[in-house]
Amino acid sequence: MTASVAYKVLTAEQMAQLEADGSFAGAPVDLADGYIHLSTADQLDETVAKHFAGQSGLHIAAVDLDVLSDAVKWEPSRGGALFPHIYGALPLSAVTAYGPVELGDDGRIRLPVAG
């Protein structure tokens, strides 16, 4: 894959933990699966709709995959599509931007922008 940025959806509590600790070991599903689930920009809307429907207070962290290097593996998931997975913790130093989940005028999730 050539994407160098992927996105992690976090609850407000998980985002606060990442900020406070400088690292995030994973959500319960990540810990159970043995890796941290990420989505590309094109996969993000479906990920939020499928796994976070009805939840409020969500945040999105933009993750620089190049910083994580070999810890990132692209593996098949939904419908055989390749998704980026982090084998290890997500360090805050790999997060280039983050913010609350917001929808744009087109109804799609607005990606966080470093600012």
PDB file of C-alpha atoms in Angstrom:
ATOM      1  CA  MET A   1       0.000   0.000   0.000  1.00  0.00           C
ATOM      2  CA  THR A   2       1.100   3.537  -0.549  1.00  0.00           C
ATOM      3  CA  ALA A   3      -1.079   5.441   1.927  1.00  0.00           C
ATOM      4  CA  SER A   4       1.097   7.157   4.487  1.00  0.00           C
ATOM      5  CA  VAL A   5      -1.717   8.390   6.747  1.00  0.00           C
ATOM      6  CA  ALA A   6      -4.473   6.360   8.390  1.00  0.00           C
ATOM      7  CA  TYR A   7      -7.050   7.175  11.037  1.00  0.00           C
ATOM      8  CA  LYS A   8      -7.940   5.825  14.468  1.00  0.00           C
ATOM      9  CA  VAL A   9     -11.388   6.445  15.927  1.00  0.00           C
ATOM     10  CA  LEU A  10     -11.217   7.005  19.672  1.00  0.00           C
ATOM     11  CA  THR A  11     -13.714   7.667  22.437  1.00  0.00           C
ATOM     12  CA  ALA A  12     -13.198  10.877  24.411  1.00  0.00           C
ATOM     13  CA  GLU A  13     -11.732   8.806  27.253  1.00  0.00           C
ATOM     14  CA  GLN A  14      -9.297   7.040  24.907  1.00  0.00           C
ATOM     15  CA  MET A  15      -8.238  10.352  23.351  1.00  0.00           C
ATOM     16  CA  ALA A  16      -7.595  11.794  26.808  1.00  0.00           C
ATOM     17  CA  GLN A  17      -5.538   8.703  27.665  1.00  0.00           C
ATOM     18  CA  LEU A  18      -3.445   9.090  24.501  1.00  0.00           C
ATOM     19  CA  GLU A  19      -2.788  12.750  25.326  1.00  0.00           C
ATOM     20  CA  ALA A  20      -1.988  12.101  28.990  1.00  0.00           C
ATOM     21  CA  ASP A  21       0.142   8.968  28.555  1.00  0.00           C
ATOM     22  CA  GLY A  22       1.706   9.825  25.202  1.00  0.00           C
ATOM     23  CA  SER A  23       0.723   6.352  24.019  1.00  0.00           C
ATOM     24  CA  PHE A  24      -2.394   4.272  23.427  1.00  0.00           C
ATOM     25  CA  ALA A  25      -2.323   0.483  23.840  1.00  0.00           C
ATOM     26  CA  GLY A  26      -5.677   0.005  22.134  1.00  0.00           C
ATOM     27  CA  ALA A  27      -9.411  -0.184  22.597  1.00  0.00           C
ATOM     28  CA  PRO A  28     -10.910  -3.409  23.944  1.00  0.00           C
ATOM     29  CA  VAL A  29     -11.411  -4.764  20.404  1.00  0.00           C
ATOM     30  CA  ASP A  30      -7.790  -3.907  19.546  1.00  0.00           C
ATOM     31  CA  LEU A  31      -6.485  -5.677  22.633  1.00  0.00           C
ATOM     32  CA  ALA A  32      -8.641  -8.733  21.870  1.00  0.00           C
ATOM     33  CA  ASP A  33      -7.427  -8.880  18.249  1.00  0.00           C
ATOM     34  CA  GLY A  34      -3.767  -8.215  19.074  1.00  0.00           C
ATOM     35  CA  TYR A  35      -3.391  -5.070  16.986  1.00  0.00           C
ATOM     36  CA  ILE A  36      -4.766  -1.525  16.739  1.00  0.00           C
ATOM     37  CA  HIS A  37      -7.356  -1.127  13.996  1.00  0.00           C
ATOM     38  CA  LEU A  38      -6.945   1.850  11.661  1.00  0.00           C
ATOM     39  CA  SER A  39      -8.815   2.962   8.541  1.00  0.00           C
ATOM     40  CA  THR A  40      -7.789   4.861   5.451  1.00  0.00           C
ATOM     41  CA  ALA A  41      -9.596   8.095   4.593  1.00  0.00           C
ATOM     42  CA  ASP A  42     -11.796   6.164   2.140  1.00  0.00           C
ATOM     43  CA  GLN A  43     -12.672   3.520   4.761  1.00  0.00           C
ATOM     44  CA  LEU A  44     -13.342   5.895   7.654  1.00  0.00           C
ATOM     45  CA  ASP A  45     -17.015   6.719   7.068  1.00  0.00           C
ATOM     46  CA  GLU A  46     -17.954   3.032   6.851  1.00  0.00           C
ATOM     47  CA  THR A  47     -15.864   2.194   9.920  1.00  0.00           C
ATOM     48  CA  VAL A  48     -17.642   4.826  12.015  1.00  0.00           C
ATOM     49  CA  ALA A  49     -21.070   3.773  10.705  1.00  0.00           C
ATOM     50  CA  LYS A  50     -20.422   0.077  11.336  1.00  0.00           C
ATOM     51  CA  HIS A  51     -18.501   0.102  14.625  1.00  0.00           C
ATOM     52  CA  PHE A  52     -19.430   3.396  16.329  1.00  0.00           C
ATOM     53  CA  ALA A  53     -23.070   3.986  15.327  1.00  0.00           C
ATOM     54  CA  GLY A  54     -24.990   6.026  17.875  1.00  0.00           C
ATOM     55  CA  GLN A  55     -21.917   6.920  19.911  1.00  0.00           C
ATOM     56  CA  SER A  56     -21.128  10.523  20.723  1.00  0.00           C
ATOM     57  CA  GLY A  57     -17.944  12.209  21.866  1.00  0.00           C
ATOM     58  CA  LEU A  58     -15.796  10.410  19.293  1.00  0.00           C
ATOM     59  CA  HIS A  59     -12.442  11.679  18.093  1.00  0.00           C
ATOM     60  CA  ILE A  60     -10.286  10.906  15.070  1.00  0.00           C
ATOM     61  CA  ALA A  61      -6.509  10.760  15.181  1.00  0.00           C
ATOM     62  CA  ALA A  62      -4.511  11.053  11.952  1.00  0.00           C
ATOM     63  CA  VAL A  63      -1.592   8.636  12.169  1.00  0.00           C
ATOM     64  CA  ASP A  64       1.633   8.965  10.183  1.00  0.00           C
ATOM     65  CA  LEU A  65       2.264   5.364   9.143  1.00  0.00           C
ATOM     66  CA  ASP A  66       5.831   6.124   8.055  1.00  0.00           C
ATOM     67  CA  VAL A  67       6.720   6.936  11.670  1.00  0.00           C
ATOM     68  CA  LEU A  68       5.491   3.498  12.734  1.00  0.00           C
ATOM     69  CA  SER A  69       7.354   1.718   9.939  1.00  0.00           C
ATOM     70  CA  ASP A  70       7.386  -2.066  10.387  1.00  0.00           C
ATOM     71  CA  ALA A  71       4.772  -1.986  13.172  1.00  0.00           C
ATOM     72  CA  VAL A  72       2.125  -1.395  10.459  1.00  0.00           C
ATOM     73  CA  LYS A  73       0.761  -4.334   8.516  1.00  0.00           C
ATOM     74  CA  TRP A  74      -1.829  -4.062   5.734  1.00  0.00           C
ATOM     75  CA  GLU A  75      -4.242  -6.959   6.135  1.00  0.00           C
ATOM     76  CA  PRO A  76      -7.556  -7.986   4.563  1.00  0.00           C
ATOM     77  CA  SER A  77     -10.698  -7.242   6.532  1.00  0.00           C
ATOM     78  CA  ARG A  78     -14.175  -6.036   5.461  1.00  0.00           C
ATOM     79  CA  GLY A  79     -14.933  -7.483   2.049  1.00  0.00           C
ATOM     80  CA  GLY A  80     -11.288  -8.370   1.518  1.00  0.00           C
ATOM     81  CA  ALA A  81     -10.190  -4.710   1.564  1.00  0.00           C
ATOM     82  CA  LEU A  82      -6.752  -4.073   3.045  1.00  0.00           C
ATOM     83  CA  PHE A  83      -6.743  -2.170   6.332  1.00  0.00           C
ATOM     84  CA  PRO A  84      -3.723  -0.836   8.232  1.00  0.00           C
ATOM     85  CA  HIS A  85      -3.125  -2.471  11.606  1.00  0.00           C
ATOM     86  CA  ILE A  86      -0.566  -1.401  14.206  1.00  0.00           C
ATOM     87  CA  TYR A  87       1.183  -4.227  16.020  1.00  0.00           C
ATOM     88  CA  GLY A  88       2.182  -2.393  19.181  1.00  0.00           C
ATOM     89  CA  ALA A  89       1.098   0.793  20.907  1.00  0.00           C
ATOM     90  CA  LEU A  90       0.132   3.994  19.109  1.00  0.00           C
ATOM     91  CA  PRO A  91       2.553   6.714  20.247  1.00  0.00           C
ATOM     92  CA  LEU A  92       1.328  10.297  20.334  1.00  0.00           C
ATOM     93  CA  SER A  93       4.460  11.188  18.349  1.00  0.00           C
ATOM     94  CA  ALA A  94       2.938   9.381  15.318  1.00  0.00           C
ATOM     95  CA  VAL A  95      -0.294  11.412  15.522  1.00  0.00           C
ATOM     96  CA  THR A  96      -0.149  14.403  13.196  1.00  0.00           C
ATOM     97  CA  ALA A  97      -3.614  15.824  13.956  1.00  0.00           C
ATOM     98  CA  TYR A  98      -6.726  14.963  15.921  1.00  0.00           C
ATOM     99  CA  GLY A  99     -10.121  16.324  16.692  1.00  0.00           C
ATOM    100  CA  PRO A 100     -13.751  15.488  17.313  1.00  0.00           C
ATOM    101  CA  VAL A 101     -15.750  13.587  14.727  1.00  0.00           C
ATOM    102  CA  GLU A 102     -17.567  16.176  12.632  1.00  0.00           C
ATOM    103  CA  LEU A 103     -19.469  15.864   9.391  1.00  0.00           C
ATOM    104  CA  GLY A 104     -18.799  18.120   6.429  1.00  0.00           C
ATOM    105  CA  ASP A 105     -21.460  19.644   4.199  1.00  0.00           C
ATOM    106  CA  ASP A 106     -21.275  16.519   2.041  1.00  0.00           C
ATOM    107  CA  GLY A 107     -22.237  14.326   5.020  1.00  0.00           C
ATOM    108  CA  ARG A 108     -18.820  12.683   5.167  1.00  0.00           C
ATOM    109  CA  ILE A 109     -16.526  12.740   8.162  1.00  0.00           C
ATOM    110  CA  ARG A 110     -14.218  15.730   8.166  1.00  0.00           C
ATOM    111  CA  LEU A 111     -10.598  14.628   8.565  1.00  0.00           C
ATOM    112  CA  PRO A 112      -8.554  16.343  11.274  1.00  0.00           C
ATOM    113  CA  VAL A 113      -6.005  18.844  10.035  1.00  0.00           C
ATOM    114  CA  ALA A 114      -2.775  19.754  11.791  1.00  0.00           C
ATOM    115  CA  GLY A 115      -3.011  23.243  12.908  1.00  0.00           C
TER     116      GLY A 115
END
